[in-house]
Amino acid sequence: MKHLTRESWLEAGVKALTPLFSKVGYAVPLCKVSCGFASTGTRSGHIGQCWSTKASADGLNQIFVSPALEDAVEVLDTLLHELVHAVDNCEHKHGKEFKKIATKLGMVGPMRSAGAGPALKEVLKEIAVKLGAYPHARLSVPKKVATRAPRPRARCVQCGFTVPMLREFLHYGPPICPKDRVEMEALGDWDAI
Protein backbone atom coordinates (compact mmCIF):
# COMPACT_ATOMS: atom_id res chain seq x y z
CA MET A 1 0.00 0.00 0.00
CA LYS A 2 1.33 3.45 -0.93
CA HIS A 3 1.17 6.18 1.70
CA LEU A 4 1.62 9.82 0.75
CA THR A 5 2.52 11.13 4.20
CA ARG A 6 4.57 9.91 7.12
CA GLU A 7 1.60 10.33 9.44
CA SER A 8 -0.63 8.15 7.26
CA TRP A 9 2.08 5.46 7.23
CA LEU A 10 2.56 5.73 11.00
CA GLU A 11 -1.20 5.53 11.64
CA ALA A 12 -1.36 2.42 9.46
CA GLY A 13 1.61 1.13 11.46
CA VAL A 14 -0.35 1.55 14.70
CA LYS A 15 -3.26 -0.41 13.21
CA ALA A 16 -0.90 -3.15 12.03
CA LEU A 17 0.83 -3.40 15.43
CA THR A 18 -2.40 -3.41 17.47
CA PRO A 19 -3.08 -7.17 16.97
CA LEU A 20 0.33 -7.94 18.51
CA PHE A 21 -0.86 -6.29 21.72
CA SER A 22 -4.25 -8.01 21.55
CA LYS A 23 -2.56 -11.44 21.34
CA VAL A 24 -0.85 -10.84 24.69
CA GLY A 25 -3.89 -9.30 26.39
CA TYR A 26 -3.43 -5.55 25.99
CA ALA A 27 -5.50 -2.92 24.19
CA VAL A 28 -3.80 -0.10 22.32
CA PRO A 29 -5.57 3.17 23.14
CA LEU A 30 -6.47 5.75 20.52
CA CYS A 31 -3.40 7.89 19.96
CA LYS A 32 -1.97 10.42 17.58
CA VAL A 33 1.34 9.63 15.94
CA SER A 34 3.69 11.88 14.05
CA CYS A 35 7.23 12.25 12.81
CA GLY A 36 9.01 14.71 15.07
CA PHE A 37 11.81 15.24 17.55
CA ALA A 38 11.48 14.36 21.22
CA SER A 39 10.98 17.21 23.67
CA THR A 40 14.57 16.69 24.82
CA GLY A 41 15.82 18.08 21.52
CA THR A 42 17.61 16.87 18.45
CA ARG A 43 20.90 16.01 20.14
CA SER A 44 19.52 13.87 22.98
CA GLY A 45 19.63 10.72 20.89
CA HIS A 46 16.02 9.87 21.73
CA ILE A 47 14.34 8.32 18.69
CA GLY A 48 10.80 8.22 20.04
CA GLN A 49 8.57 9.76 22.66
CA CYS A 50 5.08 9.12 23.96
CA TRP A 51 3.16 11.78 25.84
CA SER A 52 0.60 10.83 28.47
CA THR A 53 -3.10 11.55 27.97
CA LYS A 54 -2.76 13.94 30.92
CA ALA A 55 -0.49 16.21 28.86
CA SER A 56 -2.87 16.44 25.91
CA ALA A 57 -5.95 18.66 25.69
CA ASP A 58 -7.75 16.02 23.62
CA GLY A 59 -7.00 13.24 26.12
CA LEU A 60 -5.04 11.13 23.63
CA ASN A 61 -1.50 9.84 23.82
CA GLN A 62 0.79 11.72 21.43
CA ILE A 63 3.64 9.69 19.93
CA PHE A 64 6.61 11.13 18.05
CA VAL A 65 9.07 9.11 15.98
CA SER A 66 12.36 10.80 15.17
CA PRO A 67 12.96 12.17 11.66
CA ALA A 68 16.49 10.76 11.99
CA LEU A 69 14.99 7.31 11.26
CA GLU A 70 14.12 6.17 7.74
CA ASP A 71 14.27 2.36 7.78
CA ALA A 72 10.67 1.07 7.95
CA VAL A 73 11.49 -1.78 10.35
CA GLU A 74 13.41 0.54 12.66
CA VAL A 75 10.50 3.00 12.61
CA LEU A 76 8.05 0.18 13.45
CA ASP A 77 10.34 -1.00 16.24
CA THR A 78 10.42 2.51 17.72
CA LEU A 79 6.66 2.87 17.25
CA LEU A 80 6.10 -0.44 19.05
CA HIS A 81 8.23 0.75 21.99
CA GLU A 82 6.24 3.99 22.21
CA LEU A 83 2.93 2.10 21.98
CA VAL A 84 3.98 0.14 25.08
CA HIS A 85 4.16 3.52 26.83
CA ALA A 86 0.71 4.40 25.46
CA VAL A 87 -0.79 1.13 26.74
CA ASP A 88 0.63 2.04 30.17
CA ASN A 89 -0.32 5.72 29.66
CA CYS A 90 3.29 6.61 30.50
CA GLU A 91 2.63 5.76 34.17
CA HIS A 92 5.64 3.53 34.87
CA LYS A 93 8.31 4.87 32.49
CA HIS A 94 10.59 1.86 31.82
CA GLY A 95 9.83 0.05 35.07
CA LYS A 96 8.27 -3.33 35.89
CA GLU A 97 4.91 -2.68 34.20
CA PHE A 98 6.59 -1.52 31.00
CA LYS A 99 8.91 -4.54 31.07
CA LYS A 100 5.96 -6.91 31.58
CA ILE A 101 4.22 -5.64 28.44
CA ALA A 102 7.41 -5.33 26.36
CA THR A 103 8.70 -8.83 27.12
CA LYS A 104 5.29 -10.39 26.37
CA LEU A 105 5.50 -8.74 22.95
CA GLY A 106 8.99 -10.13 22.34
CA MET A 107 11.05 -7.03 23.03
CA VAL A 108 14.55 -7.47 24.44
CA GLY A 109 17.40 -5.44 25.89
CA PRO A 110 17.49 -2.76 28.56
CA MET A 111 13.98 -1.35 28.82
CA ARG A 112 15.06 2.25 28.14
CA SER A 113 16.10 1.10 24.67
CA ALA A 114 14.06 -2.11 24.37
CA GLY A 115 13.63 -3.27 20.81
CA ALA A 116 12.27 -6.22 18.91
CA GLY A 117 13.89 -9.57 19.56
CA PRO A 118 14.69 -11.86 16.59
CA ALA A 119 11.19 -13.38 16.22
CA LEU A 120 9.42 -10.05 16.65
CA LYS A 121 11.84 -8.43 14.19
CA GLU A 122 10.67 -10.90 11.52
CA VAL A 123 7.04 -9.95 12.22
CA LEU A 124 7.96 -6.26 11.90
CA LYS A 125 9.63 -6.97 8.54
CA GLU A 126 6.40 -8.59 7.28
CA ILE A 127 4.36 -5.60 8.49
CA ALA A 128 6.82 -3.21 6.78
CA VAL A 129 6.37 -5.05 3.48
CA LYS A 130 2.56 -4.73 3.78
CA LEU A 131 2.77 -1.03 4.66
CA GLY A 132 5.12 -0.22 1.79
CA ALA A 133 7.93 2.29 1.81
CA TYR A 134 8.08 4.78 4.67
CA PRO A 135 7.57 8.10 2.82
CA HIS A 136 10.41 9.93 4.51
CA ALA A 137 14.03 10.84 3.89
CA ARG A 138 16.23 10.75 6.96
CA LEU A 139 17.27 14.07 8.45
CA SER A 140 20.93 14.26 9.34
CA VAL A 141 21.07 15.42 12.92
CA PRO A 142 24.43 16.82 13.98
CA LYS A 143 26.03 14.95 16.85
CA LYS A 144 26.71 16.88 20.03
CA VAL A 145 30.36 17.84 20.05
CA ALA A 146 31.98 18.29 23.44
CA THR A 147 34.24 21.29 23.81
CA ARG A 148 37.81 20.08 24.01
CA ALA A 149 39.42 23.39 24.97
CA PRO A 150 40.32 23.64 28.66
CA ARG A 151 38.42 26.23 30.63
CA PRO A 152 40.24 29.49 31.41
CA ARG A 153 41.64 29.57 34.95
CA ALA A 154 43.43 31.92 37.30
CA ARG A 155 46.30 30.98 39.64
CA CYS A 156 47.95 32.79 42.51
CA VAL A 157 51.71 33.06 41.89
CA GLN A 158 52.42 33.05 45.64
CA CYS A 159 50.33 30.16 47.05
CA GLY A 160 49.30 28.30 43.87
CA PHE A 161 45.54 28.58 44.55
CA THR A 162 43.76 27.92 41.23
CA VAL A 163 40.20 28.79 40.30
CA PRO A 164 38.25 27.98 37.08
CA MET A 165 36.78 31.04 35.38
CA LEU A 166 33.38 31.44 33.76
CA ARG A 167 33.55 32.98 30.30
CA GLU A 168 30.97 35.59 31.21
CA PHE A 169 33.35 37.08 33.83
CA LEU A 170 36.60 37.01 31.85
CA HIS A 171 36.24 40.66 30.83
CA TYR A 172 36.81 41.69 34.50
CA GLY A 173 40.31 40.21 34.40
CA PRO A 174 41.95 37.81 36.87
CA PRO A 175 40.51 37.85 40.39
CA ILE A 176 42.34 38.65 43.63
CA CYS A 177 43.67 35.68 45.63
CA PRO A 178 41.54 35.35 48.78
CA LYS A 179 44.61 34.35 50.85
CA ASP A 180 47.46 36.55 49.58
CA ARG A 181 45.39 39.51 48.32
CA VAL A 182 47.34 39.75 45.06
CA GLU A 183 46.05 39.65 41.49
CA MET A 184 46.12 36.09 40.17
CA GLU A 185 47.71 35.19 36.81
CA ALA A 186 45.51 34.24 33.84
CA LEU A 187 45.86 30.67 32.54
CA GLY A 188 44.35 29.29 29.33
CA ASP A 189 42.44 31.13 26.60
CA TRP A 190 41.12 34.37 28.10
CA ASP A 191 40.51 35.83 24.63
CA ALA A 192 37.48 33.59 23.98
CA ILE A 193 35.03 36.19 25.27
Coordinates of C-alpha atoms in Angstrom, one line a residue:
M1 CA 0.0 0.0 0.0
K2 CA 1.3 3.4 -0.9
H3 CA 1.2 6.2 1.7
L4 CA 1.6 9.8 0.7
T5 CA 2.5 11.1 4.2
R6 CA 4.6 9.9 7.1
E7 CA 1.6 10.3 9.4
S8 CA -0.6 8.2 7.3
W9 CA 2.1 5.5 7.2
L10 CA 2.6 5.7 11.0
E11 CA -1.2 5.5 11.6
A12 CA -1.4 2.4 9.5
G13 CA 1.6 1.1 11.5
V14 CA -0.3 1.5 14.7
K15 CA -3.3 -0.4 13.2
A16 CA -0.9 -3.2 12.0
L17 CA 0.8 -3.4 15.4
T18 CA -2.4 -3.4 17.5
P19 CA -3.1 -7.2 17.0
L20 CA 0.3 -7.9 18.5
F21 CA -0.9 -6.3 21.7
S22 CA -4.3 -8.0 21.5
K23 CA -2.6 -11.4 21.3
V24 CA -0.8 -10.8 24.7
G25 CA -3.9 -9.3 26.4
Y26 CA -3.4 -5.5 26.0
A27 CA -5.5 -2.9 24.2
V28 CA -3.8 -0.1 22.3
P29 CA -5.6 3.2 23.1
L30 CA -6.5 5.8 20.5
C31 CA -3.4 7.9 20.0
K32 CA -2.0 10.4 17.6
V33 CA 1.3 9.6 15.9
S34 CA 3.7 11.9 14.0
C35 CA 7.2 12.3 12.8
G36 CA 9.0 14.7 15.1
F37 CA 11.8 15.2 17.5
A38 CA 11.5 14.4 21.2
S39 CA 11.0 17.2 23.7
T40 CA 14.6 16.7 24.8
G41 CA 15.8 18.1 21.5
T42 CA 17.6 16.9 18.5
R43 CA 20.9 16.0 20.1
S44 CA 19.5 13.9 23.0
G45 CA 19.6 10.7 20.9
H46 CA 16.0 9.9 21.7
I47 CA 14.3 8.3 18.7
G48 CA 10.8 8.2 20.0
Q49 CA 8.6 9.8 22.7
C50 CA 5.1 9.1 24.0
W51 CA 3.2 11.8 25.8
S52 CA 0.6 10.8 28.5
T53 CA -3.1 11.5 28.0
K54 CA -2.8 13.9 30.9
A55 CA -0.5 16.2 28.9
S56 CA -2.9 16.4 25.9
A57 CA -5.9 18.7 25.7
D58 CA -7.8 16.0 23.6
G59 CA -7.0 13.2 26.1
L60 CA -5.0 11.1 23.6
N61 CA -1.5 9.8 23.8
Q62 CA 0.8 11.7 21.4
I63 CA 3.6 9.7 19.9
F64 CA 6.6 11.1 18.1
V65 CA 9.1 9.1 16.0
S66 CA 12.4 10.8 15.2
P67 CA 13.0 12.2 11.7
A68 CA 16.5 10.8 12.0
L69 CA 15.0 7.3 11.3
E70 CA 14.1 6.2 7.7
D71 CA 14.3 2.4 7.8
A72 CA 10.7 1.1 8.0
V73 CA 11.5 -1.8 10.3
E74 CA 13.4 0.5 12.7
V75 CA 10.5 3.0 12.6
L76 CA 8.0 0.2 13.5
D77 CA 10.3 -1.0 16.2
T78 CA 10.4 2.5 17.7
L79 CA 6.7 2.9 17.3
L80 CA 6.1 -0.4 19.1
H81 CA 8.2 0.8 22.0
E82 CA 6.2 4.0 22.2
L83 CA 2.9 2.1 22.0
V84 CA 4.0 0.1 25.1
H85 CA 4.2 3.5 26.8
A86 CA 0.7 4.4 25.5
V87 CA -0.8 1.1 26.7
D88 CA 0.6 2.0 30.2
N89 CA -0.3 5.7 29.7
C90 CA 3.3 6.6 30.5
E91 CA 2.6 5.8 34.2
H92 CA 5.6 3.5 34.9
K93 CA 8.3 4.9 32.5
H94 CA 10.6 1.9 31.8
G95 CA 9.8 0.1 35.1
K96 CA 8.3 -3.3 35.9
E97 CA 4.9 -2.7 34.2
F98 CA 6.6 -1.5 31.0
K99 CA 8.9 -4.5 31.1
K100 CA 6.0 -6.9 31.6
I101 CA 4.2 -5.6 28.4
A102 CA 7.4 -5.3 26.4
T103 CA 8.7 -8.8 27.1
K104 CA 5.3 -10.4 26.4
L105 CA 5.5 -8.7 22.9
G106 CA 9.0 -10.1 22.3
M107 CA 11.0 -7.0 23.0
V108 CA 14.5 -7.5 24.4
G109 CA 17.4 -5.4 25.9
P110 CA 17.5 -2.8 28.6
M111 CA 14.0 -1.4 28.8
R112 CA 15.1 2.3 28.1
S113 CA 16.1 1.1 24.7
A114 CA 14.1 -2.1 24.4
G115 CA 13.6 -3.3 20.8
A116 CA 12.3 -6.2 18.9
G117 CA 13.9 -9.6 19.6
P118 CA 14.7 -11.9 16.6
A119 CA 11.2 -13.4 16.2
L120 CA 9.4 -10.0 16.7
K121 CA 11.8 -8.4 14.2
E122 CA 10.7 -10.9 11.5
V123 CA 7.0 -9.9 12.2
L124 CA 8.0 -6.3 11.9
K125 CA 9.6 -7.0 8.5
E126 CA 6.4 -8.6 7.3
I127 CA 4.4 -5.6 8.5
A128 CA 6.8 -3.2 6.8
V129 CA 6.4 -5.1 3.5
K130 CA 2.6 -4.7 3.8
L131 CA 2.8 -1.0 4.7
G132 CA 5.1 -0.2 1.8
A133 CA 7.9 2.3 1.8
Y134 CA 8.1 4.8 4.7
P135 CA 7.6 8.1 2.8
H136 CA 10.4 9.9 4.5
A137 CA 14.0 10.8 3.9
R138 CA 16.2 10.7 7.0
L139 CA 17.3 14.1 8.5
S140 CA 20.9 14.3 9.3
V141 CA 21.1 15.4 12.9
P142 CA 24.4 16.8 14.0
K143 CA 26.0 15.0 16.8
K144 CA 26.7 16.9 20.0
V145 CA 30.4 17.8 20.0
A146 CA 32.0 18.3 23.4
T147 CA 34.2 21.3 23.8
R148 CA 37.8 20.1 24.0
A149 CA 39.4 23.4 25.0
P150 CA 40.3 23.6 28.7
R151 CA 38.4 26.2 30.6
P152 CA 40.2 29.5 31.4
R153 CA 41.6 29.6 34.9
A154 CA 43.4 31.9 37.3
R155 CA 46.3 31.0 39.6
C156 CA 48.0 32.8 42.5
V157 CA 51.7 33.1 41.9
Q158 CA 52.4 33.0 45.6
C159 CA 50.3 30.2 47.1
G160 CA 49.3 28.3 43.9
F161 CA 45.5 28.6 44.6
T162 CA 43.8 27.9 41.2
V163 CA 40.2 28.8 40.3
P164 CA 38.3 28.0 37.1
M165 CA 36.8 31.0 35.4
L166 CA 33.4 31.4 33.8
R167 CA 33.6 33.0 30.3
E168 CA 31.0 35.6 31.2
F169 CA 33.3 37.1 33.8
L170 CA 36.6 37.0 31.8
H171 CA 36.2 40.7 30.8
Y172 CA 36.8 41.7 34.5
G173 CA 40.3 40.2 34.4
P174 CA 41.9 37.8 36.9
P175 CA 40.5 37.8 40.4
I176 CA 42.3 38.7 43.6
C177 CA 43.7 35.7 45.6
P178 CA 41.5 35.3 48.8
K179 CA 44.6 34.4 50.9
D180 CA 47.5 36.5 49.6
R181 CA 45.4 39.5 48.3
V182 CA 47.3 39.8 45.1
E183 CA 46.1 39.7 41.5
M184 CA 46.1 36.1 40.2
E185 CA 47.7 35.2 36.8
A186 CA 45.5 34.2 33.8
L187 CA 45.9 30.7 32.5
G188 CA 44.3 29.3 29.3
D189 CA 42.4 31.1 26.6
W190 CA 41.1 34.4 28.1
D191 CA 40.5 35.8 24.6
A192 CA 37.5 33.6 24.0
I193 CA 35.0 36.2 25.3

